[in-house]
mmCIF file of C-alpha atoms in Angstrom:
data_model
loop_
_atom_site.group_PDB
_atom_site.id
_atom_site.type_symbol
_atom_site.label_atom_id
_atom_site.label_comp_id
_atom_site.label_asym_id
_atom_site.label_seq_id
_atom_site.Cartn_x
_atom_site.Cartn_y
_atom_site.Cartn_z
ATOM 1 C CA MET A 1 25.812 21.081 83.148
ATOM 2 C CA ASP A 2 27.835 21.612 79.976
ATOM 3 C CA VAL A 3 29.357 25.072 79.708
ATOM 4 C CA GLN A 4 31.663 26.362 77.004
ATOM 5 C CA VAL A 5 33.991 29.205 77.964
ATOM 6 C CA ILE A 6 35.986 30.856 75.228
ATOM 7 C CA TYR A 7 38.831 32.948 76.545
ATOM 8 C CA SER A 8 42.069 34.480 75.374
ATOM 9 C CA ILE A 9 45.371 35.211 77.069
ATOM 10 C CA ASP A 10 46.518 38.797 77.293
ATOM 11 C CA ALA A 11 49.727 39.095 75.294
ATOM 12 C CA ASP A 12 51.445 40.992 78.117
ATOM 13 C CA SER A 13 50.787 38.090 80.516
ATOM 14 C CA VAL A 14 52.027 35.168 78.363
ATOM 15 C CA GLU A 15 55.599 35.217 79.653
ATOM 16 C CA GLN A 16 54.518 35.310 83.295
ATOM 17 C CA LEU A 17 51.978 32.479 82.810
ATOM 18 C CA TYR A 18 54.578 30.344 80.996
ATOM 19 C CA THR A 19 57.066 30.895 83.791
ATOM 20 C CA GLU A 20 54.506 29.871 86.422
ATOM 21 C CA TYR A 21 52.827 26.908 84.619
ATOM 22 C CA ASN A 22 55.397 25.837 81.952
ATOM 23 C CA THR A 23 52.723 24.593 79.479
ATOM 24 C CA GLN A 24 49.319 25.671 78.317
ATOM 25 C CA GLU A 25 47.846 22.304 79.367
ATOM 26 C CA ALA A 26 49.148 22.768 82.920
ATOM 27 C CA TYR A 27 47.748 26.308 82.992
ATOM 28 C CA VAL A 28 44.323 25.150 81.754
ATOM 29 C CA SER A 29 44.074 22.138 84.071
ATOM 30 C CA ASN A 30 45.505 23.809 87.195
ATOM 31 C CA TYR A 31 43.986 27.257 86.891
ATOM 32 C CA VAL A 32 41.359 27.867 84.206
ATOM 33 C CA SER A 33 39.401 24.603 84.583
ATOM 34 C CA ASN A 34 39.273 24.903 88.361
ATOM 35 C CA ASP A 35 38.048 28.489 88.178
ATOM 36 C CA VAL A 36 35.443 27.614 85.567
ATOM 37 C CA ARG A 37 34.093 24.670 87.598
ATOM 38 C CA GLN A 38 33.927 26.688 90.809
ATOM 39 C CA THR A 39 32.382 29.733 89.134
ATOM 40 C CA VAL A 40 29.737 27.642 87.351
ATOM 41 C CA ARG A 41 28.753 26.030 90.669
ATOM 42 C CA ASP A 42 28.645 29.383 92.451
ATOM 43 C CA CYS A 43 26.588 31.081 89.751
ATOM 44 C CA ALA A 44 24.197 28.145 89.300
ATOM 45 C CA GLY A 45 23.460 28.304 93.030
ATOM 46 C CA ASN A 46 21.993 31.785 92.515
ATOM 47 C CA PHE A 47 19.291 30.477 90.137
ATOM 48 C CA SER A 48 16.188 28.413 90.798
ATOM 49 C CA THR A 49 15.686 25.083 89.059
ATOM 50 C CA ILE A 50 13.164 26.592 86.674
ATOM 51 C CA GLN A 51 15.448 29.537 85.876
ATOM 52 C CA LEU A 52 18.314 27.158 85.079
ATOM 53 C CA LEU A 53 16.077 25.208 82.706
ATOM 54 C CA THR A 54 14.519 28.207 81.018
ATOM 55 C CA ASP A 55 16.978 31.117 81.139
ATOM 56 C CA ARG A 56 20.375 29.888 80.026
ATOM 57 C CA ASP A 57 21.336 33.321 78.702
ATOM 58 C CA ALA A 58 21.084 34.853 82.173
ATOM 59 C CA LEU A 59 23.163 32.004 83.608
ATOM 60 C CA ALA A 60 25.790 32.403 80.856
ATOM 61 C CA LYS A 61 25.985 36.151 81.492
ATOM 62 C CA SER A 62 26.334 35.559 85.231
ATOM 63 C CA ILE A 63 29.166 33.075 84.671
ATOM 64 C CA GLY A 64 30.888 35.375 82.169
ATOM 65 C CA ASP A 65 30.697 38.355 84.526
ATOM 66 C CA ALA A 66 31.989 36.318 87.476
ATOM 67 C CA LEU A 67 34.903 34.883 85.467
ATOM 68 C CA SER A 68 35.812 38.315 84.103
ATOM 69 C CA THR A 69 35.914 39.669 87.643
ATOM 70 C CA ARG A 70 37.862 36.663 88.911
ATOM 71 C CA TRP A 71 40.442 36.823 86.089
ATOM 72 C CA GLU A 72 40.826 40.597 86.026
ATOM 73 C CA GLY A 73 44.507 41.478 86.095
ATOM 74 C CA LYS A 74 45.566 37.813 85.771
ATOM 75 C CA GLY A 75 46.003 37.773 81.993
ATOM 76 C CA VAL A 76 42.833 35.894 81.034
ATOM 77 C CA ILE A 77 40.117 37.606 78.993
ATOM 78 C CA VAL A 78 36.629 36.039 78.771
ATOM 79 C CA GLU A 79 35.423 36.186 75.160
ATOM 80 C CA SER A 80 32.116 34.325 75.541
ATOM 81 C CA VAL A 81 30.269 31.841 77.716
ATOM 82 C CA GLN A 82 27.588 29.450 76.475
ATOM 83 C CA VAL A 83 25.499 27.112 78.586
ATOM 84 C CA GLN A 84 25.007 24.182 76.258
ATOM 85 C CA ASP A 85 23.122 21.694 78.405
ATOM 86 C CA VAL A 86 21.550 21.516 81.838
ATOM 87 C CA ARG A 87 20.701 18.034 83.052
ATOM 88 C CA TYR A 88 18.680 17.172 86.102
ATOM 89 C CA ALA A 89 17.558 13.924 87.617
ATOM 90 C CA ASP A 90 14.457 12.509 85.927
ATOM 91 C CA SER A 91 12.382 13.233 89.036
ATOM 92 C CA ILE A 92 13.217 16.945 88.874
ATOM 93 C CA THR A 93 12.568 17.122 85.131
ATOM 94 C CA GLU A 94 9.267 15.279 85.607
ATOM 95 C CA ALA A 95 8.245 17.598 88.444
ATOM 96 C CA TYR A 96 9.023 20.606 86.249
ATOM 97 C CA ALA A 97 6.965 19.121 83.383
ATOM 98 C CA ASN A 98 4.077 18.469 85.798
ATOM 99 C CA ALA A 99 4.285 22.047 87.052
ATOM 100 C CA GLN A 100 4.149 23.337 83.485
ATOM 101 C CA THR A 101 1.149 21.112 82.722
ATOM 102 C CA ALA A 102 -0.612 22.353 85.859
ATOM 103 C CA GLU A 103 0.078 25.963 84.868
ATOM 104 C CA ILE A 104 -1.325 25.339 81.377
ATOM 105 C CA GLU A 105 -4.454 23.739 82.853
ATOM 106 C CA LYS A 106 -4.832 26.650 85.266
ATOM 107 C CA GLN A 107 -4.605 29.105 82.368
ATOM 108 C CA ARG A 108 -7.174 27.117 80.386
ATOM 109 C CA ALA A 109 -9.540 27.179 83.375
ATOM 110 C CA LEU A 110 -9.057 30.937 83.784
ATOM 111 C CA ASN A 111 -9.720 31.435 80.068
ATOM 112 C CA ALA A 112 -12.873 29.308 80.310
ATOM 113 C CA GLN A 113 -14.045 31.380 83.289
ATOM 114 C CA GLU A 114 -13.377 34.601 81.403
ATOM 115 C CA THR A 115 -15.262 33.290 78.352
ATOM 116 C CA ALA A 116 -18.227 32.242 80.513
ATOM 117 C CA LYS A 117 -18.212 35.637 82.215
ATOM 118 C CA VAL A 118 -18.222 37.482 78.877
ATOM 119 C CA GLU A 119 -20.987 35.227 77.539
ATOM 120 C CA ALA A 120 -23.076 35.825 80.676
ATOM 121 C CA GLU A 121 -22.559 39.588 80.384
ATOM 122 C CA THR A 122 -23.560 39.425 76.711
ATOM 123 C CA LYS A 123 -26.747 37.516 77.571
ATOM 124 C CA ALA A 124 -27.552 40.019 80.311
ATOM 125 C CA ILE A 125 -27.072 42.925 77.897
ATOM 126 C CA GLU A 126 -29.248 41.217 75.276
ATOM 127 C CA ALA A 127 -31.947 40.471 77.868
ATOM 128 C CA GLN A 128 -31.857 44.074 79.089
ATOM 129 C CA GLY A 129 -32.150 45.291 75.502
ATOM 130 C CA GLU A 130 -35.148 43.037 74.894
ATOM 131 C CA ALA A 131 -36.747 44.160 78.154
ATOM 132 C CA ASP A 132 -36.210 47.809 77.203
ATOM 133 C CA ALA A 133 -37.742 47.180 73.759
ATOM 134 C CA ASN A 134 -40.731 45.438 75.337
ATOM 135 C CA ALA A 135 -41.190 48.317 77.776
ATOM 136 C CA ILE A 136 -41.167 50.821 74.904
ATOM 137 C CA LEU A 137 -43.601 48.665 72.932
ATOM 138 C CA THR A 138 -45.872 48.305 75.959
ATOM 139 C CA LYS A 139 -45.941 52.077 76.468
ATOM 140 C CA SER A 140 -46.754 52.625 72.801
ATOM 141 C CA LEU A 141 -49.660 50.142 72.768
ATOM 142 C CA THR A 142 -52.500 52.442 73.692
ATOM 143 C CA PRO A 143 -56.105 51.206 73.448
ATOM 144 C CA GLU A 144 -56.444 53.096 70.159
ATOM 145 C CA VAL A 145 -53.320 51.444 68.676
ATOM 146 C CA LEU A 146 -54.503 48.019 69.799
ATOM 147 C CA GLN A 147 -57.931 48.648 68.248
ATOM 148 C CA GLN A 148 -56.289 49.714 64.968
ATOM 149 C CA ARG A 149 -54.146 46.574 64.897
ATOM 150 C CA TYR A 150 -57.229 44.480 65.612
ATOM 151 C CA TYR A 151 -58.981 45.949 62.577
ATOM 152 C CA GLU A 152 -55.907 45.500 60.392
ATOM 153 C CA THR A 153 -55.625 41.843 61.399
ATOM 154 C CA LEU A 154 -59.285 41.219 60.640
ATOM 155 C CA ARG A 155 -58.889 42.926 57.267
ATOM 156 C CA ASP A 156 -55.826 40.792 56.436
ATOM 157 C CA ILE A 157 -57.707 37.621 57.356
ATOM 158 C CA GLY A 158 -60.689 38.670 55.246
ATOM 159 C CA GLU A 159 -58.580 39.478 52.165
ATOM 160 C CA GLY A 160 -57.678 35.806 51.772
ATOM 161 C CA GLY A 161 -61.315 34.949 51.137
ATOM 162 C CA ASN A 162 -61.863 33.881 54.715
ATOM 163 C CA LEU A 163 -65.116 34.427 56.485
ATOM 164 C CA VAL A 164 -64.844 36.376 59.720
ATOM 165 C CA LEU A 165 -67.804 36.382 62.105
ATOM 166 C CA LEU A 166 -67.856 39.042 64.779
ATOM 167 C CA PRO A 167 -70.694 38.502 67.202
ATOM 168 C CA GLU A 168 -70.992 41.504 69.458
ATOM 169 C CA GLY A 169 -68.977 41.195 72.649
ATOM 170 C CA SER A 170 -67.311 37.904 71.649
ATOM 171 C CA VAL A 171 -64.121 36.625 70.168
ATOM 172 C CA PRO A 172 -64.141 36.538 66.353
ATOM 173 C CA ILE A 173 -64.631 33.208 64.626
ATOM 174 C CA VAL A 174 -62.511 32.730 61.539
ATOM 175 C CA SER A 175 -63.430 30.249 58.840
ATOM 176 C CA THR A 176 -60.825 29.398 56.238
ATOM 177 C CA THR A 177 -61.674 28.133 52.778
ATOM 178 C CA GLU A 178 -59.751 25.106 51.660
#
C-alpha cells in the first residue's frame, strides 16, 4: 500500500524535537515513519478487502484521524493523508473481479426477471381488457341486433353487383361476378 502523509511540525515543538533527534532525517526515520507504518497497518486491518479496494477516502480519513490522535501534543500536525495505491496478490484481485462479475450477472438476471414479470402483467391486463370488451359485446348482441347486422351484411354484398340467394331456412348462397 502506498500512502502519502503530509504533516507539519508545530513551531513550539521544534527545539524539543531537535534536542531529542538532532536532525530531521533522524526524526522522520525513527519516529514519523514508524508511526505511519504502524498506523496504516492498524487502520487497514479495520477494513475488508473490498473496502480497501473501493473506498480509499475512508481509509485515508481513518489513517489521518489515528495519526492526529497519536501525535497530539507531540509537535506533529497531520495536514493530509492520501492512499495512492493498494496492491493485492493476483489471486485476491482475480477473486474480487470474479465477485464483481458475478454480482453484475446477478443484477442482469434480476432485471430480466423484472422485465418478464412486467411483460406478463401487461399481457394479463391486455387479455383482461379484451375479455371485458368481448363480454360487453356479447351482452349487446341481442337477437334483434344480430338480425340487423345480418341484413346490413347482405345489403353490402348485394351492392357490389353480387347475387344473393336466400332459400328459406338455409344459409345464403353468394355469387360474385368476375
